[in-house]
Amino acid sequence: MNLPPCPKCGKETDKLFDNVCKDCFFENIVLAELPLVLHAKTCQKCGARFDRGKWVNVGTVDDNVIQTVEDALSIHNLAENIEIYVEPRKLTPYMYRARVEVDAFVKDEPVHQELNTEVRIVREACDMCSRISGGYFEGTLQIRATNRVPTSDEKMKCIDIANEVVRRMQKKGDRLAFITDSIDIKEGADLFLGSNNSGRHICRAIIEEMGGSFSESPTLFGQKDGKDIYRITFSMRLPEFMSGDIIHLKDKVIQIKNSGKRTVGIDMSNGSRFMATADEMKGANRIASIDDAVMVVLVAVEDDAIMVLDPITYETVTIRKPVSFAAQSGSEIPVIKTDYGLFALSGENT
Ligand SMILES: [Zn+2]
Ligand SMILES: [Zn+2]
């Protein structure tokens, strides 16, 4: 190589970096810089980190320290393929030391640098935790049922679904999806929610699993930063009919098996399967429950009919033979007495 010597130091060189030798060039390169003291704002309750004006979930205090150091590092703009390694060391709950190693390439030459810094932990309550502890809520979710009171099982199921929905939303970064409080009342249950948005998601998830419908009604609550703040009341209505209810709908008597997005049941007059949308269920009336079944004496069994003793009048009544009916005459079988006649319960009815 016939390169002239380095113009700065006069040393012989076979490669020039910006017209000087390698040593002279790298003398002036500082790969990474870091302030001697950093501050990491963290929520003392949930561990969230305050990052560029907002609270975010990061995990442990160690993670927060690493993130704070990485954000504060300034790296030379000629550096490529940068690798950063941060090792936090806890001195006290409020003070960490961090050792940092930076590896990179500058003009295809590997460069390594070690740095140290002190990270002071500033503990505060985050937006979510301060709202929860202050009993703040934005939306109310009222769990009710149409023309009846929800059972305690149903209320528990709704609350389980609500908890699952806010857990999922929080995981996705929606920190205001939380339930401040839930109270049990005679007509159902009321949930107080950190955000209106979560109310909508919870109602949809309940409908997906249990059926029913919901409506929203906003009320002006106040103003924040010049914007109107609304509190929304979500009225969740569980379906009117539950498994085991016997209803009358358009001249049919139906035993409800399941109330979800669609109502599923058995047509008690012919044993066929029944399925209806919420719209198709309009006009249905609950006329009995399978809990009202009484045992009656089976007098005779024919091809399509059976004869039983009416539980009240003791007259012999002929009714349709249920699907998969195996009882022998002389035995007792369960029947439901309704205004639309007597119906025998078959094996699959019960
Ligand atoms: Zn030189
Ligand atoms: Zn918090």
mmCIF file of C-alpha atoms and ligand atoms in Angstrom:
data_model
loop_
_atom_site.group_PDB
_atom_site.id
_atom_site.type_symbol
_atom_site.label_atom_id
_atom_site.label_comp_id
_atom_site.label_asym_id
_atom_site.label_seq_id
_atom_site.Cartn_x
_atom_site.Cartn_y
_atom_site.Cartn_z
ATOM 1 C CA MET A 1 0.000 0.000 0.000
ATOM 2 C CA ASN A 2 1.363 3.350 -0.940
ATOM 3 C CA LEU A 3 -0.623 5.627 1.265
ATOM 4 C CA PRO A 4 0.974 8.782 2.608
ATOM 5 C CA PRO A 5 1.514 8.872 6.408
ATOM 6 C CA CYS A 6 -1.266 10.177 8.661
ATOM 7 C CA PRO A 7 -1.350 13.961 8.249
ATOM 8 C CA LYS A 8 -2.146 14.361 11.943
ATOM 9 C CA CYS A 9 0.351 12.123 13.739
ATOM 10 C CA GLY A 10 2.714 11.188 10.906
ATOM 11 C CA LYS A 11 2.287 7.431 11.530
ATOM 12 C CA GLU A 12 2.339 5.052 8.582
ATOM 13 C CA THR A 13 -1.111 3.707 7.806
ATOM 14 C CA ASP A 14 -2.726 1.384 5.262
ATOM 15 C CA LYS A 15 -6.268 2.709 5.750
ATOM 16 C CA LEU A 16 -7.534 6.233 6.200
ATOM 17 C CA PHE A 17 -10.595 7.250 8.195
ATOM 18 C CA ASP A 18 -11.801 10.700 7.179
ATOM 19 C CA ASN A 19 -8.218 11.414 5.997
ATOM 20 C CA VAL A 20 -6.489 10.422 9.252
ATOM 21 C CA CYS A 21 -5.241 7.118 10.663
ATOM 22 C CA LYS A 22 -7.459 4.811 12.692
ATOM 23 C CA ASP A 23 -6.049 5.912 16.075
ATOM 24 C CA CYS A 24 -6.456 9.596 15.304
ATOM 25 C CA PHE A 25 -10.000 9.056 14.031
ATOM 26 C CA PHE A 26 -11.221 7.022 17.005
ATOM 27 C CA GLU A 27 -9.568 9.392 19.467
ATOM 28 C CA ASN A 28 -12.431 11.770 18.796
ATOM 29 C CA ILE A 29 -15.244 9.242 18.668
ATOM 30 C CA VAL A 30 -17.344 8.789 21.783
ATOM 31 C CA LEU A 31 -19.615 5.828 21.063
ATOM 32 C CA ALA A 32 -22.154 6.383 23.828
ATOM 33 C CA GLU A 33 -22.970 8.999 26.434
ATOM 34 C CA LEU A 34 -25.130 8.714 29.515
ATOM 35 C CA PRO A 35 -26.003 11.223 32.280
ATOM 36 C CA LEU A 36 -24.493 10.345 35.661
ATOM 37 C CA VAL A 37 -27.867 10.395 37.392
ATOM 38 C CA LEU A 38 -31.244 9.318 35.973
ATOM 39 C CA HIS A 39 -34.724 9.345 37.443
ATOM 40 C CA ALA A 40 -37.212 6.514 36.897
ATOM 41 C CA LYS A 41 -40.777 7.315 37.825
ATOM 42 C CA THR A 42 -42.618 4.196 38.904
ATOM 43 C CA CYS A 43 -46.018 3.417 40.423
ATOM 44 C CA GLN A 44 -45.527 2.063 43.919
ATOM 45 C CA LYS A 45 -48.634 -0.047 43.602
ATOM 46 C CA CYS A 46 -48.664 -1.649 40.149
ATOM 47 C CA GLY A 47 -45.088 -0.989 38.972
ATOM 48 C CA ALA A 48 -46.112 0.998 35.882
ATOM 49 C CA ARG A 49 -43.512 3.330 34.374
ATOM 50 C CA PHE A 50 -44.019 6.971 33.496
ATOM 51 C CA ASP A 51 -42.722 7.311 29.959
ATOM 52 C CA ARG A 52 -42.962 10.439 27.819
ATOM 53 C CA GLY A 53 -46.053 11.824 29.467
ATOM 54 C CA LYS A 54 -47.942 8.628 30.095
ATOM 55 C CA TRP A 55 -47.998 5.579 32.311
ATOM 56 C CA VAL A 56 -47.205 2.214 30.757
ATOM 57 C CA ASN A 57 -46.903 -1.307 32.125
ATOM 58 C CA VAL A 58 -43.309 -2.518 32.072
ATOM 59 C CA GLY A 59 -43.036 -5.319 34.582
ATOM 60 C CA THR A 60 -40.492 -5.191 37.405
ATOM 61 C CA VAL A 61 -38.526 -2.224 38.795
ATOM 62 C CA ASP A 62 -35.443 -3.793 37.155
ATOM 63 C CA ASP A 63 -37.208 -3.585 33.781
ATOM 64 C CA ASN A 64 -38.064 0.033 34.494
ATOM 65 C CA VAL A 65 -34.394 0.808 35.318
ATOM 66 C CA ILE A 66 -33.180 -0.913 32.124
ATOM 67 C CA GLN A 67 -35.724 0.975 30.021
ATOM 68 C CA THR A 68 -34.824 4.294 31.660
ATOM 69 C CA VAL A 69 -31.115 3.740 30.961
ATOM 70 C CA GLU A 70 -31.723 2.681 27.352
ATOM 71 C CA ASP A 71 -33.874 5.736 26.721
ATOM 72 C CA ALA A 72 -31.222 8.062 28.187
ATOM 73 C CA LEU A 73 -28.318 6.599 26.186
ATOM 74 C CA SER A 74 -27.187 8.739 23.297
ATOM 75 C CA ILE A 75 -25.211 6.843 20.707
ATOM 76 C CA HIS A 76 -22.896 8.248 18.061
ATOM 77 C CA ASN A 77 -24.696 8.643 14.772
ATOM 78 C CA LEU A 78 -22.017 6.787 12.817
ATOM 79 C CA ALA A 79 -22.629 3.652 14.900
ATOM 80 C CA GLU A 80 -24.223 0.646 13.240
ATOM 81 C CA ASN A 81 -25.328 -2.805 14.466
ATOM 82 C CA ILE A 82 -25.629 -1.428 17.989
ATOM 83 C CA GLU A 83 -25.951 -3.831 20.897
ATOM 84 C CA ILE A 84 -26.735 -2.587 24.382
ATOM 85 C CA TYR A 85 -26.453 -4.551 27.595
ATOM 86 C CA VAL A 86 -27.693 -3.007 30.861
ATOM 87 C CA GLU A 87 -27.060 -4.622 34.226
ATOM 88 C CA PRO A 88 -29.091 -3.003 37.026
ATOM 89 C CA ARG A 89 -27.961 -3.402 40.627
ATOM 90 C CA LYS A 90 -30.257 -2.457 43.498
ATOM 91 C CA LEU A 91 -28.552 -0.460 46.268
ATOM 92 C CA THR A 92 -31.696 0.579 48.129
ATOM 93 C CA PRO A 93 -35.382 0.484 47.081
ATOM 94 C CA TYR A 94 -34.841 4.047 45.861
ATOM 95 C CA MET A 95 -31.406 3.767 44.293
ATOM 96 C CA TYR A 96 -29.929 1.570 41.588
ATOM 97 C CA ARG A 97 -26.542 1.472 39.888
ATOM 98 C CA ALA A 98 -26.493 0.404 36.279
ATOM 99 C CA ARG A 99 -23.514 -0.883 34.324
ATOM 100 C CA VAL A 100 -23.896 -0.494 30.588
ATOM 101 C CA GLU A 101 -21.983 -2.095 27.760
ATOM 102 C CA VAL A 102 -22.378 -0.837 24.215
ATOM 103 C CA ASP A 103 -21.015 -2.655 21.188
ATOM 104 C CA ALA A 104 -21.284 -1.309 17.677
ATOM 105 C CA PHE A 105 -19.463 -0.859 14.393
ATOM 106 C CA VAL A 106 -18.175 2.519 13.251
ATOM 107 C CA LYS A 107 -16.852 2.588 9.688
ATOM 108 C CA ASP A 108 -16.776 -1.237 9.796
ATOM 109 C CA GLU A 109 -14.514 -1.241 12.888
ATOM 110 C CA PRO A 110 -15.876 -2.819 16.102
ATOM 111 C CA VAL A 111 -16.142 -0.372 19.006
ATOM 112 C CA HIS A 112 -16.866 -1.200 22.627
ATOM 113 C CA GLN A 113 -17.664 1.087 25.530
ATOM 114 C CA GLU A 114 -18.636 0.685 29.162
ATOM 115 C CA LEU A 115 -20.581 3.252 31.153
ATOM 116 C CA ASN A 116 -22.071 3.575 34.605
ATOM 117 C CA THR A 117 -24.965 5.550 35.939
ATOM 118 C CA GLU A 118 -27.121 5.942 39.003
ATOM 119 C CA VAL A 119 -30.880 5.514 38.668
ATOM 120 C CA ARG A 120 -33.055 7.079 41.347
ATOM 121 C CA ILE A 121 -36.513 5.569 41.733
ATOM 122 C CA VAL A 122 -39.287 8.100 42.137
ATOM 123 C CA ARG A 123 -42.383 6.406 43.510
ATOM 124 C CA GLU A 124 -45.822 7.816 42.779
ATOM 125 C CA ALA A 125 -49.328 6.518 42.219
ATOM 126 C CA CYS A 126 -50.087 6.046 38.516
ATOM 127 C CA ASP A 127 -53.243 7.278 36.794
ATOM 128 C CA MET A 128 -54.953 3.907 37.202
ATOM 129 C CA CYS A 129 -54.000 3.253 40.834
ATOM 130 C CA SER A 130 -54.850 6.780 41.962
ATOM 131 C CA ARG A 131 -58.248 6.485 40.270
ATOM 132 C CA ILE A 132 -58.959 3.097 41.777
ATOM 133 C CA SER A 133 -57.970 4.208 45.278
ATOM 134 C CA GLY A 134 -60.041 7.380 44.879
ATOM 135 C CA GLY A 135 -63.115 5.357 43.870
ATOM 136 C CA TYR A 136 -63.159 7.022 40.455
ATOM 137 C CA PHE A 137 -65.451 5.597 37.835
ATOM 138 C CA GLU A 138 -66.581 6.647 34.402
ATOM 139 C CA GLY A 139 -69.190 4.057 33.456
ATOM 140 C CA THR A 140 -71.782 2.064 35.351
ATOM 141 C CA LEU A 141 -72.894 -1.345 34.212
ATOM 142 C CA GLN A 142 -76.260 -2.490 35.461
ATOM 143 C CA ILE A 143 -76.833 -6.220 35.218
ATOM 144 C CA ARG A 144 -80.528 -6.972 35.043
ATOM 145 C CA ALA A 145 -82.791 -9.520 33.379
ATOM 146 C CA THR A 146 -85.925 -8.997 31.308
ATOM 147 C CA ASN A 147 -89.114 -9.434 33.390
ATOM 148 C CA ARG A 148 -87.303 -11.267 36.167
ATOM 149 C CA VAL A 149 -84.398 -10.946 38.585
ATOM 150 C CA PRO A 150 -81.044 -12.478 37.611
ATOM 151 C CA THR A 151 -80.033 -15.497 39.692
ATOM 152 C CA SER A 152 -76.908 -15.293 41.834
ATOM 153 C CA ASP A 153 -75.229 -17.762 39.464
ATOM 154 C CA GLU A 154 -75.944 -15.451 36.561
ATOM 155 C CA LYS A 155 -74.622 -12.434 38.467
ATOM 156 C CA MET A 156 -71.441 -14.297 39.343
ATOM 157 C CA LYS A 157 -71.002 -15.380 35.744
ATOM 158 C CA CYS A 158 -71.435 -11.778 34.503
ATOM 159 C CA ILE A 159 -68.846 -10.510 37.009
ATOM 160 C CA ASP A 160 -66.427 -13.271 35.974
ATOM 161 C CA ILE A 161 -66.859 -12.245 32.332
ATOM 162 C CA ALA A 162 -66.340 -8.561 33.243
ATOM 163 C CA ASN A 163 -63.115 -9.347 35.126
ATOM 164 C CA GLU A 164 -61.849 -11.402 32.210
ATOM 165 C CA VAL A 165 -62.622 -8.608 29.717
ATOM 166 C CA VAL A 166 -60.807 -5.901 31.726
ATOM 167 C CA ARG A 167 -57.863 -8.250 32.273
ATOM 168 C CA ARG A 168 -57.600 -8.721 28.491
ATOM 169 C CA MET A 169 -57.973 -4.973 27.826
ATOM 170 C CA GLN A 170 -55.289 -4.108 30.391
ATOM 171 C CA LYS A 171 -52.951 -6.619 28.817
ATOM 172 C CA LYS A 172 -53.425 -4.766 25.549
ATOM 173 C CA GLY A 173 -52.424 -1.502 27.268
ATOM 174 C CA ASP A 174 -55.807 -0.005 28.187
ATOM 175 C CA ARG A 175 -54.930 1.055 31.717
ATOM 176 C CA LEU A 176 -58.328 2.576 32.433
ATOM 177 C CA ALA A 177 -60.110 -0.732 31.940
ATOM 178 C CA PHE A 178 -60.693 -1.633 35.577
ATOM 179 C CA ILE A 179 -63.612 -2.317 37.870
ATOM 180 C CA THR A 180 -63.695 0.121 40.791
ATOM 181 C CA ASP A 181 -66.458 -1.603 42.666
ATOM 182 C CA SER A 182 -69.323 -4.045 42.260
ATOM 183 C CA ILE A 183 -72.421 -4.069 44.397
ATOM 184 C CA ASP A 184 -75.112 -6.676 44.699
ATOM 185 C CA ILE A 185 -78.649 -5.315 44.698
ATOM 186 C CA LYS A 186 -82.098 -6.825 44.711
ATOM 187 C CA GLU A 187 -82.687 -6.276 40.981
ATOM 188 C CA GLY A 188 -79.253 -7.552 39.932
ATOM 189 C CA ALA A 189 -75.759 -6.104 40.280
ATOM 190 C CA ASP A 190 -74.054 -2.787 39.512
ATOM 191 C CA LEU A 191 -70.436 -2.557 38.368
ATOM 192 C CA PHE A 192 -68.467 0.712 38.417
ATOM 193 C CA LEU A 193 -65.986 0.939 35.584
ATOM 194 C CA GLY A 194 -62.836 2.968 35.008
ATOM 195 C CA SER A 195 -63.708 3.581 31.363
ATOM 196 C CA ASN A 196 -66.825 3.758 29.238
ATOM 197 C CA ASN A 197 -65.072 1.752 26.568
ATOM 198 C CA SER A 198 -64.708 -1.263 28.838
ATOM 199 C CA GLY A 199 -68.477 -1.225 29.530
ATOM 200 C CA ARG A 200 -69.217 -1.775 25.877
ATOM 201 C CA HIS A 201 -66.737 -4.645 25.631
ATOM 202 C CA ILE A 202 -68.107 -6.302 28.771
ATOM 203 C CA CYS A 203 -71.726 -6.129 27.543
ATOM 204 C CA ARG A 204 -70.774 -7.652 24.201
ATOM 205 C CA ALA A 205 -68.893 -10.475 25.930
ATOM 206 C CA ILE A 206 -71.862 -11.212 28.229
ATOM 207 C CA ILE A 207 -74.246 -11.328 25.249
ATOM 208 C CA GLU A 208 -71.874 -13.645 23.405
ATOM 209 C CA GLU A 209 -72.065 -16.155 26.258
ATOM 210 C CA MET A 210 -75.441 -15.613 27.885
ATOM 211 C CA GLY A 211 -77.585 -13.809 25.341
ATOM 212 C CA GLY A 212 -79.628 -10.695 26.045
ATOM 213 C CA SER A 213 -79.104 -7.123 24.924
ATOM 214 C CA PHE A 214 -77.757 -3.809 26.218
ATOM 215 C CA SER A 215 -78.349 -0.106 25.823
ATOM 216 C CA GLU A 216 -76.278 2.958 26.711
ATOM 217 C CA SER A 217 -77.345 6.248 28.214
ATOM 218 C CA PRO A 218 -74.799 9.023 28.681
ATOM 219 C CA THR A 219 -75.039 11.778 31.259
ATOM 220 C CA LEU A 220 -72.846 14.871 31.233
ATOM 221 C CA PHE A 221 -70.559 14.592 34.226
ATOM 222 C CA GLY A 222 -68.214 17.553 33.874
ATOM 223 C CA GLN A 223 -65.442 18.998 31.783
ATOM 224 C CA LYS A 224 -61.795 18.139 31.447
ATOM 225 C CA ASP A 225 -59.346 20.154 29.318
ATOM 226 C CA GLY A 226 -62.299 21.908 27.678
ATOM 227 C CA LYS A 227 -63.951 18.636 26.666
ATOM 228 C CA ASP A 228 -67.267 17.353 27.978
ATOM 229 C CA ILE A 229 -66.926 14.262 30.096
ATOM 230 C CA TYR A 230 -69.775 11.783 29.980
ATOM 231 C CA ARG A 231 -70.571 8.990 32.320
ATOM 232 C CA ILE A 232 -72.346 6.182 30.518
ATOM 233 C CA THR A 233 -74.805 3.832 32.122
ATOM 234 C CA PHE A 234 -74.838 0.465 30.392
ATOM 235 C CA SER A 235 -78.088 -1.426 30.923
ATOM 236 C CA MET A 236 -77.379 -5.077 30.387
ATOM 237 C CA ARG A 237 -80.533 -7.164 30.084
ATOM 238 C CA LEU A 238 -80.150 -10.915 30.373
ATOM 239 C CA PRO A 239 -82.694 -12.975 28.424
ATOM 240 C CA GLU A 240 -86.128 -13.412 29.933
ATOM 241 C CA PHE A 241 -86.140 -17.222 29.784
ATOM 242 C CA MET A 242 -83.746 -19.658 31.398
ATOM 243 C CA SER A 243 -83.057 -23.338 30.948
ATOM 244 C CA GLY A 244 -85.976 -25.277 32.397
ATOM 245 C CA ASP A 245 -88.583 -22.606 31.690
ATOM 246 C CA ILE A 246 -91.648 -23.696 29.760
ATOM 247 C CA ILE A 247 -92.999 -20.998 27.501
ATOM 248 C CA HIS A 248 -95.915 -20.428 25.195
ATOM 249 C CA LEU A 249 -95.095 -18.882 21.842
ATOM 250 C CA LYS A 250 -97.369 -18.734 18.780
ATOM 251 C CA ASP A 251 -99.514 -21.771 19.785
ATOM 252 C CA LYS A 252 -96.449 -23.790 20.734
ATOM 253 C CA VAL A 253 -95.384 -24.956 24.164
ATOM 254 C CA ILE A 254 -91.614 -24.998 24.393
ATOM 255 C CA GLN A 255 -89.224 -26.191 27.002
ATOM 256 C CA ILE A 256 -86.154 -23.893 27.059
ATOM 257 C CA LYS A 257 -82.836 -25.715 27.045
ATOM 258 C CA ASN A 258 -80.487 -22.789 26.573
ATOM 259 C CA SER A 259 -80.702 -19.010 26.272
ATOM 260 C CA GLY A 260 -77.684 -17.607 24.474
ATOM 261 C CA LYS A 261 -77.422 -15.625 21.273
ATOM 262 C CA ARG A 262 -80.284 -17.865 20.162
ATOM 263 C CA THR A 263 -82.875 -19.540 22.299
ATOM 264 C CA VAL A 264 -82.785 -23.321 22.003
ATOM 265 C CA GLY A 265 -85.492 -25.679 23.260
ATOM 266 C CA ILE A 266 -87.829 -28.568 22.603
ATOM 267 C CA ASP A 267 -91.311 -28.257 21.185
ATOM 268 C CA MET A 268 -93.299 -30.202 23.777
ATOM 269 C CA SER A 269 -96.132 -31.061 21.430
ATOM 270 C CA ASN A 270 -93.989 -33.097 19.024
ATOM 271 C CA GLY A 271 -90.527 -33.383 20.578
ATOM 272 C CA SER A 272 -88.861 -31.462 17.760
ATOM 273 C CA ARG A 273 -85.938 -29.123 18.278
ATOM 274 C CA PHE A 274 -86.752 -25.432 18.631
ATOM 275 C CA MET A 275 -84.431 -22.540 17.850
ATOM 276 C CA ALA A 276 -85.251 -18.819 17.692
ATOM 277 C CA THR A 277 -83.548 -15.445 17.508
ATOM 278 C CA ALA A 278 -84.332 -12.686 19.997
ATOM 279 C CA ASP A 279 -86.749 -11.186 17.437
ATOM 280 C CA GLU A 280 -88.539 -14.468 16.927
ATOM 281 C CA MET A 281 -88.946 -14.832 20.697
ATOM 282 C CA LYS A 282 -91.099 -11.704 20.901
ATOM 283 C CA GLY A 283 -94.502 -12.440 22.411
ATOM 284 C CA ALA A 284 -93.317 -15.511 24.335
ATOM 285 C CA ASN A 285 -94.725 -16.087 27.830
ATOM 286 C CA ARG A 286 -93.380 -18.213 30.619
ATOM 287 C CA ILE A 287 -96.157 -20.605 31.646
ATOM 288 C CA ALA A 288 -94.337 -23.130 33.843
ATOM 289 C CA SER A 289 -90.998 -24.586 34.829
ATOM 290 C CA ILE A 290 -89.848 -28.191 34.785
ATOM 291 C CA ASP A 291 -89.592 -27.796 38.549
ATOM 292 C CA ASP A 292 -93.398 -27.782 38.488
ATOM 293 C CA ALA A 293 -93.493 -31.343 37.120
ATOM 294 C CA VAL A 294 -95.717 -33.754 39.048
ATOM 295 C CA MET A 295 -95.722 -37.542 39.010
ATOM 296 C CA VAL A 296 -98.841 -39.173 37.578
ATOM 297 C CA VAL A 297 -99.911 -42.767 36.973
ATOM 298 C CA LEU A 298 -99.392 -44.025 33.441
ATOM 299 C CA VAL A 299 -102.567 -45.879 32.471
ATOM 300 C CA ALA A 300 -101.744 -47.084 28.964
ATOM 301 C CA VAL A 301 -99.164 -46.662 26.195
ATOM 302 C CA GLU A 302 -100.131 -46.606 22.524
ATOM 303 C CA ASP A 303 -98.167 -45.936 19.324
ATOM 304 C CA ASP A 304 -98.148 -42.153 19.448
ATOM 305 C CA ALA A 305 -100.099 -41.468 22.612
ATOM 306 C CA ILE A 306 -100.109 -42.284 26.267
ATOM 307 C CA MET A 307 -102.927 -42.144 28.779
ATOM 308 C CA VAL A 308 -102.342 -40.744 32.237
ATOM 309 C CA LEU A 309 -104.434 -39.798 35.234
ATOM 310 C CA ASP A 310 -104.853 -36.035 35.494
ATOM 311 C CA PRO A 311 -103.146 -35.053 38.773
ATOM 312 C CA ILE A 312 -106.027 -32.798 39.775
ATOM 313 C CA THR A 313 -109.220 -34.250 38.301
ATOM 314 C CA TYR A 314 -108.048 -37.908 38.264
ATOM 315 C CA GLU A 315 -109.672 -38.294 34.869
ATOM 316 C CA THR A 316 -107.849 -40.263 32.214
ATOM 317 C CA VAL A 317 -106.216 -37.911 29.723
ATOM 318 C CA THR A 318 -104.636 -38.870 26.404
ATOM 319 C CA ILE A 319 -101.479 -36.956 25.565
ATOM 320 C CA ARG A 320 -98.776 -37.238 22.942
ATOM 321 C CA LYS A 321 -96.114 -39.845 23.639
ATOM 322 C CA PRO A 322 -92.746 -38.115 24.132
ATOM 323 C CA VAL A 323 -89.698 -39.027 22.070
ATOM 324 C CA SER A 324 -87.730 -41.968 23.524
ATOM 325 C CA PHE A 325 -90.405 -42.957 25.972
ATOM 326 C CA ALA A 326 -89.786 -46.271 27.753
ATOM 327 C CA ALA A 327 -92.054 -46.296 30.818
ATOM 328 C CA GLN A 328 -94.487 -49.165 31.372
ATOM 329 C CA SER A 329 -98.166 -48.733 32.133
ATOM 330 C CA GLY A 330 -98.822 -48.792 35.848
ATOM 331 C CA SER A 331 -95.666 -46.792 36.646
ATOM 332 C CA GLU A 332 -95.489 -43.094 37.489
ATOM 333 C CA ILE A 333 -94.136 -40.519 35.036
ATOM 334 C CA PRO A 334 -93.442 -36.759 35.346
ATOM 335 C CA VAL A 335 -95.865 -34.397 33.605
ATOM 336 C CA ILE A 336 -96.309 -30.647 33.455
ATOM 337 C CA LYS A 337 -99.797 -29.255 33.684
ATOM 338 C CA THR A 338 -100.269 -25.984 31.797
ATOM 339 C CA ASP A 339 -103.182 -23.902 30.542
ATOM 340 C CA TYR A 340 -102.442 -25.482 27.167
ATOM 341 C CA GLY A 341 -102.749 -29.043 28.377
ATOM 342 C CA LEU A 342 -100.698 -31.763 29.988
ATOM 343 C CA PHE A 343 -97.236 -32.554 28.662
ATOM 344 C CA ALA A 344 -95.201 -35.599 29.544
ATOM 345 C CA LEU A 345 -91.465 -35.155 30.042
ATOM 346 C CA SER A 346 -89.369 -37.646 28.152
ATOM 347 C CA GLY A 347 -85.859 -38.772 29.067
ATOM 348 C CA GLU A 348 -84.328 -35.925 27.091
ATOM 349 C CA ASN A 349 -86.758 -33.348 28.476
ATOM 350 C CA THR A 350 -85.565 -33.726 32.020
HETATM 351 ZN ZN ZN B 1 -2.829 9.496 13.018
HETATM 352 ZN ZN ZN B 2 -50.282 1.905 39.409
#
